[in-house]
Amino acid sequence: MTPAAMLATAILLGAFVAAAGAYGLLYCAARISDRKMLRTGGYVSYMGLCLITLALVAFTPLHVGWKVFVVASCLIYLMIPPVTWRYLTRLHREERIR
Amino acid sequence: MEIPTAGRSQSYTQDPLFWRAGAIAATIFMSMVLIALTIDTLRQITPGSPRVPSYDVINNSVAYKFDPIRAEYVPKIGGEELIFGHKYSPEEAADLIGKGKLVIQSRACIDCHTFFGNGGYYAPDLTRAWMDPVWGIYAGPKRADKLANFLMHPLRLGARAMPDLHIQRDEAEAAVAYLKWMSSVDSNGFPDRFGAQSAQ
Amino acid sequence: MYRSQRLGLKYLTASTVMFGAMVAFGLLSSIYYIWPGFLLNVFNFNTAKIVHIDGLVIWLLMGFLGAIYWFLPQELECEVEGIALAEILFWVFCAAVAVVVAVLIFVQYGAASESSMWFINQGRKYVEAPRWAALGIVAVMGVFAYNVIGTAVKARKTTGILTVLIFDLVPLVVLYLDAFPEIRNMSQDLFWWWWLVHLWVEATWEVLIGCIMAWTLIHLVSASRRVVESWLYVEVAMVLGTGILGLGHHYFFIGTPRYWFAIGGFFSALEPLPLLGMVVHAVYDAGSNHLRAANRPAFYWTLAEAFGNFIGGGVWGFMMTLPQINLYSHGTQWTASHGHFAFWGAYGCGVIAVLYLALEKSRGYDGLDSRAWRWSFALLNIGMLGMVGALLVAGMDQAFYERAIGGSTWGAFLAMEGRPWFVEGMWTRSAFGLLFACGYATLVYDLLTARRPEAAVTESMAAAGS
C-alpha cells in the first residue's frame, strides 16, 4: 500500500473504534438519563461507525478478509452496549431480590 | 425502573458460574493453541532454518532484495564474502555471535535502537544496519572494519549522536558479526524498502 | 488496621515515590530529543530511558502489591500469613531498587561479560535490572504469592475474586523467569521476551487490575460482591480469550513464521471488544451512583481507568495492529504514543484510585474530597493526552517518511530528525510532560494534605468568613 493509504487506513481504523466507543458511551448515558439528545448522539455515532466501515471497505487496500472482519465488528459493536447493559441490569435486579 | 419478577427462570448467561466456566475454558484452549504454535515457531527460528540462517552466514554476502512472488523485501544470501579477513567455522561463528549479543546487552543498545523494530525509538533500526547504504561503498572486510571503527569511535552525526560506549576491538568485531547475521534473518519484509530509495 | 494493611500503605507510598522517579526520568529522556548533544557521553539517553521504563514497571508492581496487601486481610477477615517475612522483603525490595538505580546512574554499563549481566545492566528492555536484582524480585513475588495463598489456606476459605487472583499469580511469577536468560538468537530472545511483556501487560496484569478494581468497587460504592465477581469472570473470559493469542501481534516482524500475521492480527483486533464492555460497565456504575461517591477522587480515577484503557489500548492499538500498518508504524514514536496511553489508562489510573481509597480508609475518613485532586486529575490527564497526541503526530510523520518512503535507513533517520512535525512533536511532548509532572506534584500535595471532608468544609467556610 502507498504511504498515504497506510496513514489514511490507520486513521480510519482508530476512528472506527473511537466511534464504537462514542456509541457505547452515549447509548449508556441515554439509558441512564433518558435524554433525547443523548439518544440521538448514540444513533449518530453508530451511523458514523457504519460510514467509517464503508470507507474502510470501499477505499482502503486492505485484504478482503480484513474487510469482512471490519464489517462483522461493526455489527458486533452494535450489540455490545445493549447486551452488556441488559446483563448488568438483570444482575443488579437479581441481587436486589436476594 | 424494571419491576422484579421473581420466579422467572434465569438464563444461563446470567449465572456467574457460566462465565467462570467460560473464562477457564477460554484460557485453557487459547493457552494450548499458543503452546502448539510456540513449539512450531521455535523450530522455524532455530539457526540453520530457512527463516534464520546459521551463524556462519557471516562468511557470505547478505543482500536485501524485493521478491516479486512474496511481494516484499527478502534477505538474499550470496557467495563467500568474509569479514575481518577470517573464515569462521560454525563453532567460531556461534561464539562470536554469542559475544556480540553480550556486547549489545551490556551496552543496552536496545534502549536507543530497535532490533526487528523492538527497543528504543531514539536511534535507527538496526535490523539491516549491515546493509545500510552509508556503508554501501565498502564491501566485505572493508565494510566490517568501517562498522567496527564506527562503534569504537562514533562520529557525531545528526542531532541524536551515537555515544562512545568504550567498545573494545574484539567487542566491536563481535557486534558487527551480530549485525551481519541479524540482517540475514527473514523478518517478513521489515523494514520495507530498505535501501530502495538510495538505489533509485 | 491489619499489619498487612500497614504494609500495603508502605507499598503504596513507595509506589508513589517510584511514580515520581519515573516522571523525572521521563522528562529527562524527552530533553535528549530537543537538545542536541545533551549529556552525550556523560549520561546517555539509553540509561535515562532505562530508569524511566523500569520505574514504570516497579511503580505499578508496587501499586499492585500495595493494593492486594491492603484488600486481602479484609477479604478473608484475618491477618495475612507470613506477614513478617513480607515486611522484611519490602525493605529489601526498596533497597534493591535504590542500588539498581544508583548503579545505572553512576556505573551505567560494563564490559561484554557475565558479570555485567549479574551486577550492572542486562540490557533487555523493561528487564535491564541486573540478575541479582531480578532474583530479588522473584523472592518478593514468591513471598507475595505465599502470603496470598497461605492466608486463604489459613482462613480455610476463598472468594471468587481471590480465586481468580490466585490463579493469575502463577503465570505472573513464572513469566518473570524470562528476565534472566541471555539468548544469542535475537528472534528467539524477542519471542520469549514478548511472552513476558505481552502476557504481563495484556493478560495477567489485566486480570490483576480487574481483581483490584473489583475490590475497589466493593469498598468504594458498596458494589455487590456477586455482581463484581460475575463481571470479573466475564472480563477474564474476554481479555484472556483475545489477549493470549493477541500475543501474535508482536510476532509479525521478528523472524517468526507468517501465520502470526493472521493469528496475531485477528485476535489483537478483537481486543477492543471487551474494553468497550468495560466502558459500558463504568458508565452503568457511574449512573447507578449518580456520578457521586463519598470518595470522589477514587471514583473518578476508577472511571478514568475504564475510559483510558479503551482509548489508549483499544483505539490507539487498533490503529496500528494490522500487519499492513504495523510494517510502517513498527518501532516509531507512534508505538511510544500507544504505549504511554495504554499503560496510563489500563494501570496508572487504577493504582491512583487505590491510593485515594486506601488514604480514606486508613485515616478513618468517611469520604474524601478536595480542590487539589481535581487539579491533579486535570493536569495528569491533559498532560498525558498532550504527550500521546504529540507522539502520535511525530510517529505518523516518522512512519510515513522514515519507514514508508525512506526505507528505514540511517539516511532516512537523519532526514527525519529535522522534519518540522517531528521536531514540533518532540517539543510539544516535553511541554505536556512538564504539565504531567505538575499534575504529579499536585497529586502528592493532595495525598499529603488530604483532610476529613467536614474539616475541609469547615476550613473553607472559615476562610470565606475572614
Coordinates of N, CA and C in Angstrom, one line a residue, chain C residues 39-127:
Chain C
L39 N 24.1 16.0 27.4 CA 24.7 15.0 28.3 C 25.4 13.8 27.5
L40 N 25.8 14.1 26.3 CA 26.4 13.0 25.5 C 27.6 12.5 26.1
N41 N 27.8 11.2 26.3 CA 28.9 10.5 26.9 C 29.0 10.9 28.4
V42 N 28.1 11.5 29.0 CA 28.0 11.8 30.4 C 26.9 10.9 31.0
F43 N 25.7 11.1 30.5 CA 24.6 10.3 30.9 C 23.7 10.1 29.7
N44 N 23.9 9.0 29.0 CA 23.3 8.9 27.7 C 21.8 8.6 27.7
F45 N 21.1 8.7 26.6 CA 19.7 8.6 26.5 C 19.2 7.2 27.0
N46 N 20.0 6.1 26.6 CA 19.5 4.8 27.0 C 19.5 4.6 28.5
T47 N 20.4 5.1 29.2 CA 20.3 5.0 30.7 C 19.2 5.7 31.3
A48 N 18.9 6.9 30.8 CA 17.8 7.7 31.3 C 16.5 6.9 31.0
K49 N 16.4 6.4 29.8 CA 15.2 5.7 29.4 C 15.0 4.4 30.3
I50 N 16.1 3.7 30.6 CA 16.0 2.5 31.4 C 15.4 2.8 32.7
V51 N 15.9 3.9 33.4 CA 15.3 4.3 34.7 C 13.8 4.6 34.5
H52 N 13.5 5.3 33.4 CA 12.1 5.6 33.1 C 11.2 4.4 33.0
I53 N 11.6 3.5 32.1 CA 10.7 2.4 31.8 C 10.7 1.3 32.9
D54 N 11.9 1.1 33.5 CA 11.9 0.2 34.7 C 11.2 0.8 35.9
G55 N 11.3 2.1 36.0 CA 10.5 2.8 37.0 C 9.0 2.6 36.8
L56 N 8.6 2.6 35.6 CA 7.2 2.3 35.2 C 6.7 1.0 35.8
V57 N 7.5 -0.1 35.5 CA 7.2 -1.4 35.9 C 7.2 -1.5 37.4
I58 N 8.2 -0.9 38.1 CA 8.3 -1.0 39.5 C 7.1 -0.2 40.2
W59 N 6.8 1.0 39.7 CA 5.8 1.7 40.5 C 4.4 1.0 40.3
L60 N 4.2 0.4 39.2 CA 2.9 -0.3 39.0 C 2.9 -1.6 39.8
L61 N 4.0 -2.3 39.8 CA 4.1 -3.6 40.6 C 3.9 -3.3 42.1
M62 N 4.6 -2.2 42.5 CA 4.4 -1.9 44.0 C 3.0 -1.4 44.3
G63 N 2.4 -0.8 43.3 CA 1.0 -0.3 43.5 C 0.1 -1.6 43.6
F64 N 0.3 -2.6 42.7 CA -0.5 -3.8 42.8 C -0.3 -4.5 44.1
L65 N 1.0 -4.7 44.5 CA 1.3 -5.3 45.8 C 0.6 -4.5 46.9
G66 N 0.7 -3.2 46.9 CA 0.1 -2.4 48.0 C -1.4 -2.6 48.0
A67 N -2.0 -2.6 46.9 CA -3.5 -2.8 46.8 C -3.9 -4.1 47.4
I68 N -3.1 -5.2 47.0 CA -3.5 -6.5 47.4 C -3.2 -6.7 48.9
Y69 N -2.1 -6.2 49.4 CA -1.8 -6.3 50.8 C -2.9 -5.5 51.6
W70 N -3.4 -4.5 51.0 CA -4.5 -3.7 51.6 C -5.8 -4.4 51.7
F71 N -6.2 -5.0 50.6 CA -7.5 -5.6 50.5 C -7.6 -7.0 51.1
L72 N -6.5 -7.8 51.0 CA -6.5 -9.2 51.3 C -7.0 -9.5 52.7
P73 N -6.5 -8.9 53.8 CA -7.0 -9.2 55.2 C -8.5 -8.9 55.3
Q74 N -9.0 -7.8 54.7 CA -10.4 -7.5 54.8 C -11.2 -8.6 54.1
E75 N -10.7 -9.1 53.0 CA -11.4 -10.1 52.2 C -11.5 -11.4 53.0
L76 N -10.5 -11.8 53.7 CA -10.5 -13.1 54.4 C -10.7 -12.9 55.9
E77 N -10.8 -11.6 56.4 CA -11.1 -11.3 57.8 C -10.1 -12.0 58.7
C78 N -8.8 -11.9 58.3 CA -7.8 -12.4 59.2 C -6.4 -11.8 58.7
E79 N -5.4 -11.9 59.6 CA -4.1 -11.3 59.2 C -3.5 -12.2 58.1
V80 N -2.7 -11.6 57.3 CA -2.1 -12.3 56.2 C -1.0 -13.2 56.7
E81 N -0.9 -14.4 56.2 CA 0.1 -15.4 56.6 C 1.4 -15.0 56.1
G82 N 2.4 -15.1 57.0 CA 3.8 -14.8 56.6 C 4.1 -13.3 56.5
I83 N 3.3 -12.5 57.2 CA 3.4 -11.0 57.0 C 4.8 -10.5 57.5
A84 N 5.3 -11.1 58.5 CA 6.6 -10.6 59.0 C 7.7 -10.7 57.9
L85 N 7.7 -11.8 57.2 CA 8.6 -12.0 56.1 C 8.4 -11.0 55.0
A86 N 7.1 -10.8 54.7 CA 6.7 -9.8 53.7 C 7.2 -8.4 54.0
E87 N 7.1 -8.1 55.3 CA 7.6 -6.7 55.8 C 9.1 -6.6 55.6
I88 N 9.8 -7.6 55.9 CA 11.3 -7.6 55.7 C 11.6 -7.4 54.2
L89 N 10.9 -8.2 53.4 CA 11.1 -8.1 51.9 C 10.8 -6.8 51.3
F90 N 9.8 -6.1 51.9 CA 9.5 -4.8 51.4 C 10.8 -3.9 51.4
W91 N 11.5 -3.9 52.6 CA 12.6 -3.0 52.7 C 13.8 -3.5 51.8
V92 N 13.9 -4.9 51.7 CA 14.8 -5.4 50.7 C 14.6 -5.0 49.3
F93 N 13.3 -5.0 48.9 CA 12.8 -4.6 47.6 C 13.2 -3.1 47.4
C94 N 12.9 -2.3 48.3 CA 13.2 -0.8 48.2 C 14.7 -0.6 48.1
A95 N 15.5 -1.3 48.9 CA 16.9 -1.2 48.9 C 17.5 -1.6 47.6
A96 N 17.0 -2.8 47.1 CA 17.4 -3.3 45.8 C 17.2 -2.3 44.7
V97 N 16.0 -1.7 44.7 CA 15.6 -0.7 43.6 C 16.6 0.5 43.7
A98 N 16.9 0.9 44.9 CA 17.8 2.0 45.1 C 19.2 1.7 44.6
V99 N 19.7 0.5 44.9 CA 21.0 0.1 44.5 C 21.1 0.0 42.9
V100 N 20.0 -0.6 42.4 CA 20.0 -0.8 40.9 C 20.0 0.6 40.2
V101 N 19.2 1.5 40.7 CA 19.2 2.8 40.1 C 20.5 3.6 40.3
A102 N 21.1 3.4 41.5 CA 22.4 4.1 41.7 C 23.5 3.5 40.7
V103 N 23.5 2.2 40.6 CA 24.5 1.6 39.6 C 24.2 2.0 38.2
L104 N 22.9 2.1 37.8 CA 22.6 2.6 36.5 C 23.1 4.0 36.3
I105 N 22.9 4.8 37.3 CA 23.3 6.2 37.1 C 24.8 6.4 37.2
F106 N 25.5 5.8 38.1 CA 26.9 6.0 38.3 C 27.8 5.1 37.5
V107 N 27.4 3.9 37.2 CA 28.3 2.9 36.5 C 27.8 2.8 35.1
Q108 N 26.5 2.7 34.9 CA 25.8 2.7 33.6 C 25.9 1.4 32.8
Y109 N 27.1 1.0 32.5 CA 27.3 -0.2 31.7 C 28.7 -0.8 32.0
G110 N 28.8 -2.1 31.6 CA 30.1 -2.7 31.9 C 30.6 -3.4 30.6
A111 N 31.6 -4.2 30.7 CA 32.1 -4.9 29.5 C 31.2 -6.0 29.1
A112 N 31.4 -6.6 27.9 CA 30.6 -7.7 27.5 C 30.9 -9.0 28.2
S113 N 30.4 -9.1 29.4 CA 30.7 -10.3 30.2 C 29.5 -10.7 31.1
E114 N 29.6 -11.9 31.6 CA 28.6 -12.3 32.5 C 28.5 -11.5 33.8
S115 N 29.6 -11.0 34.2 CA 29.5 -10.2 35.5 C 28.7 -8.9 35.2
S116 N 28.8 -8.3 34.0 CA 27.9 -7.2 33.7 C 26.4 -7.6 33.8
M117 N 26.1 -8.8 33.3 CA 24.7 -9.2 33.4 C 24.3 -9.4 34.8
W118 N 25.2 -9.9 35.7 CA 24.8 -10.2 37.1 C 24.8 -8.9 37.9
F119 N 25.6 -7.9 37.6 CA 25.7 -6.8 38.6 C 25.5 -5.4 38.0
I120 N 25.4 -5.2 36.7 CA 25.3 -3.8 36.2 C 24.0 -3.6 35.4
N121 N 23.9 -4.3 34.2 CA 22.8 -4.0 33.3 C 22.7 -5.1 32.3
Q122 N 21.5 -5.7 32.3 CA 21.3 -6.8 31.4 C 20.9 -6.4 30.0
G123 N 20.5 -5.1 29.8 CA 20.3 -4.6 28.5 C 19.1 -5.2 27.7
R124 N 18.1 -5.7 28.4 CA 16.9 -6.1 27.7 C 15.8 -5.3 28.2
K125 N 15.0 -4.7 27.2 CA 14.1 -3.7 27.6 C 13.1 -4.1 28.7
Y126 N 12.8 -3.2 29.6 CA 12.0 -3.3 30.8 C 12.6 -4.3 31.9
V127 N 13.5 -5.1 31.5 CA 14.1 -6.0 32.4 C 15.6 -5.9 32.4

